[in-house]
Amino acid sequence: MGILPQLILNSIIAGAIYTMIALGFNLIYSTVKFFDLSYGVMMAIGGYGVYWLYKIIGLNLGLSVVLAILLAGLVGYLADYFVYRPLRRRKASTMVLLVASLGIFTALQAVIAILFSSQFQTLSAGEGKIYEVIGGAITGVQLVILASGLLIMLALAFFLNRTRFGRAIKAVGDDEEVARVVGINTDKIISFVFFLSAAIGGLAGVLVGFDTGIEPTMGLNLLLKGVIAAIVGGIGNIYGGVLGAFLLGTVENFGIWQISGEWKDAIAFALLIVFLIFRPQGLFKR
């Protein structure tokens, strides 16, 4: 197996993971216009939800995954219902919402660490089957990651553009006050967006857990990569976030071709800085 095909596969896999994260993050940002840092912990909730249901309680794997995703979505919904919605009604600034989301992130991450300890855990029972594709190796879990990233992207595009509820979400994102005037229940729409985005984040956390493992702090690094992908692609642009995710995955993996893998995060932030300086609007405008 050659190094170049493997780097290409690794870039695509990383891009698929970042795609899911960027899609959920961009969906929230394009609707409520603030950086929801609590979105990061939803990935940990998804991963640890499967760990608790599947490995500790012993439920069926498929049922455990579905329940864990729904749990992450429910937590996202409750965060909006009990924290963000009251703040929005008080006309809180985006900075206040940002600080509130940081508080939720910190509190939930601490709860996960208390319940499950800070030790690294694995979700997979073994190595799993390995396939050879274009001269590189890829696992069954990574194939699921690729398929999931593609399906979520297509499903979200169809939902936002072809359904009445999806168009209502875009209307709220364009102007919440006008949407309310024309009869759209904006609180209901926004709460659903938080549920849907958190569920997408939970799925990403589950897949990462089966691929590499889980730990309470896993959400922070994944969130940062999703934010970078969203900014590179165009913050608030759903489709730009997808392109930004695959660009980030490619730059990261090819950037460490001849150097240590510990430089991966530094390369990601270097890409972010380049875009902030030379193209702050990203590849696509909102």
Coordinates of C-alpha atoms in Angstrom, one line a residue:
M1 CA 0.0 0.0 0.0
G2 CA 1.4 3.4 -1.0
I3 CA 1.6 6.5 1.2
L4 CA -0.1 8.8 -1.3
P5 CA -3.3 6.7 -1.7
Q6 CA -3.5 6.4 2.1
L7 CA -3.1 10.2 2.6
I8 CA -5.9 10.7 0.1
L9 CA -8.2 8.3 1.9
N10 CA -7.3 9.8 5.3
S11 CA -8.1 13.3 3.9
I12 CA -11.5 12.1 2.6
I13 CA -12.4 10.4 6.0
A14 CA -11.3 13.5 8.0
G15 CA -13.3 15.7 5.6
A16 CA -16.4 13.5 6.1
I17 CA -16.2 13.9 9.9
Y18 CA -15.6 17.7 9.7
T19 CA -18.5 17.9 7.2
M20 CA -20.9 16.6 9.8
I21 CA -19.6 18.9 12.5
A22 CA -19.5 21.9 10.2
L23 CA -23.1 21.3 8.9
G24 CA -24.5 21.2 12.4
F25 CA -22.5 24.3 13.5
N26 CA -23.4 26.3 10.4
L27 CA -27.0 25.4 10.7
I28 CA -27.1 26.9 14.2
Y29 CA -25.1 29.9 13.3
S30 CA -27.1 30.7 10.1
T31 CA -30.3 30.6 12.2
V32 CA -29.4 32.4 15.5
K33 CA -26.2 34.2 14.5
F34 CA -23.9 33.3 17.4
F35 CA -21.1 30.8 17.9
D36 CA -22.7 28.0 20.0
L37 CA -19.8 26.5 21.8
S38 CA -22.0 24.0 23.6
Y39 CA -22.4 22.2 20.3
G40 CA -19.0 20.6 20.9
V41 CA -20.1 18.7 24.0
M42 CA -23.0 17.2 22.0
M43 CA -20.5 15.0 20.2
A44 CA -19.2 13.7 23.6
I45 CA -22.8 13.1 24.7
G46 CA -23.4 11.0 21.6
G47 CA -20.2 8.9 22.1
Y48 CA -20.8 8.3 25.7
G49 CA -24.5 7.6 25.2
V50 CA -23.5 4.6 23.0
Y51 CA -20.8 3.7 25.5
W52 CA -23.3 3.6 28.4
L53 CA -26.2 1.9 26.5
Y54 CA -24.2 -0.5 24.4
K55 CA -21.1 -1.4 26.5
I56 CA -22.4 -1.0 30.0
I57 CA -26.1 -1.8 29.9
G58 CA -25.8 -4.2 26.9
L59 CA -28.5 -2.9 24.6
N60 CA -28.6 -3.7 20.9
L61 CA -26.0 -1.7 19.0
G62 CA -28.4 -0.1 16.5
L63 CA -30.8 0.9 19.2
S64 CA -28.0 2.3 21.3
V65 CA -26.8 4.5 18.4
V66 CA -30.3 5.8 17.7
L67 CA -31.0 6.5 21.4
A68 CA -27.6 8.2 21.8
I69 CA -28.3 10.5 18.8
L70 CA -31.7 11.4 20.2
L71 CA -30.2 12.0 23.6
A72 CA -27.7 14.5 22.1
G73 CA -30.6 16.2 20.2
L74 CA -32.7 16.4 23.4
V75 CA -29.8 18.0 25.3
G76 CA -29.4 20.6 22.5
Y77 CA -33.2 21.3 22.6
L78 CA -33.1 21.7 26.4
A79 CA -30.1 24.0 26.2
D80 CA -32.1 26.3 23.9
Y81 CA -35.4 26.0 25.8
F82 CA -33.9 26.8 29.3
V83 CA -31.0 29.0 28.5
Y84 CA -30.9 30.5 25.0
R85 CA -34.6 31.2 24.6
P86 CA -34.9 33.3 27.8
L87 CA -31.8 35.2 26.8
R88 CA -33.1 35.9 23.3
R89 CA -36.4 37.2 24.8
R90 CA -34.3 39.6 27.0
K91 CA -32.6 40.8 23.8
A92 CA -29.2 39.5 25.0
S93 CA -26.2 40.2 22.9
T94 CA -24.3 37.6 20.9
M95 CA -21.5 37.9 23.5
V96 CA -23.8 37.0 26.3
L97 CA -25.1 34.0 24.3
L98 CA -21.5 33.0 23.6
V99 CA -20.6 33.0 27.3
A100 CA -23.7 31.1 28.1
S101 CA -22.8 28.4 25.6
L102 CA -19.3 28.2 27.1
G103 CA -20.9 27.6 30.5
I104 CA -23.1 24.8 29.1
F105 CA -20.1 23.3 27.4
T106 CA -18.0 23.3 30.6
A107 CA -20.8 22.1 32.8
L108 CA -21.8 19.2 30.6
Q109 CA -18.2 18.2 30.0
A110 CA -17.6 18.1 33.7
V111 CA -20.7 15.9 34.3
I112 CA -19.5 13.4 31.7
A113 CA -16.1 13.3 33.4
I114 CA -17.8 12.7 36.8
L115 CA -20.1 10.0 35.5
F116 CA -17.6 8.1 33.3
S117 CA -14.1 9.3 34.5
S118 CA -11.6 11.1 32.3
Q119 CA -10.1 7.9 31.0
F120 CA -10.0 7.2 27.3
Q121 CA -12.6 4.6 26.2
T122 CA -13.2 2.6 23.0
L123 CA -16.6 1.7 21.5
S124 CA -15.5 -0.9 19.0
A125 CA -15.1 -4.5 20.2
G126 CA -12.1 -5.2 18.0
E127 CA -10.0 -4.0 15.1
G128 CA -12.8 -4.7 12.6
K129 CA -12.5 -5.6 8.9
I130 CA -10.0 -3.6 6.8
Y131 CA -10.6 -3.0 3.1
E132 CA -8.2 -1.9 0.4
V133 CA -9.4 1.0 -1.8
I134 CA -7.2 2.7 -4.5
G135 CA -4.1 1.3 -2.9
G136 CA -4.9 2.4 0.7
A137 CA -6.5 0.9 3.8
I138 CA -9.9 1.8 5.1
T139 CA -12.0 0.3 7.9
G140 CA -15.6 -0.6 7.9
V141 CA -16.3 2.2 10.4
Q142 CA -14.6 4.7 8.1
L143 CA -16.8 3.6 5.2
V144 CA -19.8 4.3 7.4
I145 CA -18.3 7.7 8.2
L146 CA -18.0 8.5 4.5
A147 CA -21.6 7.3 3.8
S148 CA -23.0 9.2 6.8
G149 CA -21.3 12.5 5.8
L150 CA -22.6 12.2 2.3
L151 CA -26.2 11.3 3.3
I152 CA -26.4 14.0 5.9
M153 CA -25.2 16.6 3.4
L154 CA -27.8 15.5 0.8
A155 CA -30.6 15.1 3.4
L156 CA -30.0 18.6 4.9
A157 CA -29.9 20.2 1.4
F158 CA -33.2 18.6 0.5
F159 CA -34.8 19.4 3.8
L160 CA -33.8 23.1 3.7
N161 CA -34.7 23.7 0.1
R162 CA -37.6 21.3 -0.6
T163 CA -39.7 21.3 2.6
R164 CA -41.9 23.9 4.1
F165 CA -40.2 23.6 7.5
G166 CA -36.8 23.9 5.9
R167 CA -37.8 27.1 4.2
A168 CA -39.1 28.4 7.5
I169 CA -35.7 27.8 9.0
K170 CA -34.1 29.8 6.2
A171 CA -36.7 32.6 6.7
V172 CA -35.9 32.8 10.4
G173 CA -32.2 32.9 9.6
D174 CA -32.7 35.8 7.1
D175 CA -34.8 37.9 9.6
E176 CA -36.3 36.5 12.7
E177 CA -38.6 39.6 13.4
V178 CA -40.1 39.5 9.9
A179 CA -40.5 35.7 10.1
R180 CA -42.5 36.2 13.3
V181 CA -44.6 38.9 11.8
V182 CA -45.7 36.7 8.9
G183 CA -46.8 34.0 11.3
I184 CA -43.8 31.7 11.7
N185 CA -43.4 30.3 15.2
T186 CA -39.7 31.3 15.5
D187 CA -39.2 29.7 19.0
K188 CA -40.4 26.4 17.6
I189 CA -38.2 26.6 14.5
I190 CA -35.1 27.6 16.5
S191 CA -35.6 24.8 19.1
F192 CA -35.9 22.3 16.3
V193 CA -32.6 23.7 14.7
F194 CA -30.8 23.1 18.0
F195 CA -32.3 19.6 18.3
L196 CA -31.3 18.7 14.7
S197 CA -27.8 20.2 14.9
A198 CA -27.1 18.5 18.3
A199 CA -28.3 15.2 16.8
I200 CA -25.9 15.6 13.9
G201 CA -23.1 16.4 16.3
G202 CA -24.1 13.3 18.4
L203 CA -23.9 11.1 15.3
A204 CA -20.4 12.5 14.6
G205 CA -19.4 11.8 18.1
V206 CA -20.6 8.2 17.8
L207 CA -18.7 7.6 14.6
V208 CA -15.5 9.1 16.0
G209 CA -15.9 6.9 19.1
F210 CA -16.1 3.8 17.0
D211 CA -13.2 5.0 14.8
T212 CA -10.7 6.3 17.4
G213 CA -12.4 6.3 20.8
I214 CA -14.0 8.7 23.2
E215 CA -13.0 10.9 26.2
P216 CA -14.9 13.8 27.9
T217 CA -12.8 16.5 26.2
M218 CA -13.2 15.1 22.7
G219 CA -15.8 17.7 21.8
L220 CA -13.4 20.7 22.1
N221 CA -11.0 19.6 19.4
L222 CA -13.8 18.4 17.1
L223 CA -15.6 21.7 17.6
L224 CA -12.5 23.7 16.7
K225 CA -12.1 21.7 13.5
G226 CA -15.7 22.2 12.6
V227 CA -15.5 25.9 13.3
I228 CA -12.4 26.2 11.1
A229 CA -14.1 24.3 8.3
A230 CA -17.1 26.5 8.6
I231 CA -15.1 29.7 8.5
V232 CA -12.9 28.5 5.6
G233 CA -16.0 27.5 3.6
G234 CA -17.9 30.6 4.5
I235 CA -19.5 31.0 8.0
G236 CA -23.2 30.5 7.8
N237 CA -23.0 28.8 4.3
I238 CA -24.2 25.2 4.6
Y239 CA -22.5 24.1 1.3
G240 CA -19.4 26.1 1.8
G241 CA -18.9 24.3 5.1
V242 CA -18.7 21.0 3.3
L243 CA -16.0 22.2 0.9
G244 CA -14.2 23.8 3.8
A245 CA -14.3 20.5 5.7
F246 CA -12.7 18.5 2.9
L247 CA -10.1 21.3 2.2
L248 CA -9.2 21.2 5.9
G249 CA -8.9 17.4 6.0
T250 CA -6.7 17.5 2.9
V251 CA -4.4 20.3 4.1
E252 CA -4.1 18.6 7.5
N253 CA -3.2 15.1 6.2
F254 CA -0.9 16.2 3.4
G255 CA 0.7 18.8 5.7
I256 CA 2.1 16.1 8.0
W257 CA 3.4 14.0 5.1
Q258 CA 7.0 14.6 6.0
I259 CA 6.7 15.8 9.6
S260 CA 5.2 14.6 12.9
G261 CA 1.5 14.1 13.2
E262 CA 1.5 16.4 16.3
W263 CA 1.7 19.3 13.8
K264 CA -1.8 18.6 12.5
D265 CA -3.6 21.1 14.7
A266 CA -1.0 23.8 14.1
I267 CA -1.5 23.3 10.3
A268 CA -5.3 23.6 10.7
F269 CA -5.0 26.9 12.6
A270 CA -2.4 28.1 10.1
L271 CA -5.0 27.5 7.3
L272 CA -7.6 29.5 9.4
I273 CA -5.2 32.4 9.9
V274 CA -4.5 32.5 6.1
F275 CA -8.2 32.7 5.3
L276 CA -8.9 35.3 8.1
I277 CA -6.1 37.5 6.6
F278 CA -6.7 37.1 2.9
R279 CA -10.3 35.9 2.5
P280 CA -12.2 36.5 5.8
Q281 CA -15.6 35.8 4.1
G282 CA -14.4 32.3 3.3
L283 CA -14.7 30.4 0.0
F284 CA -18.4 31.3 -0.3
K285 CA -20.4 34.1 1.1
R286 CA -23.4 33.4 3.3

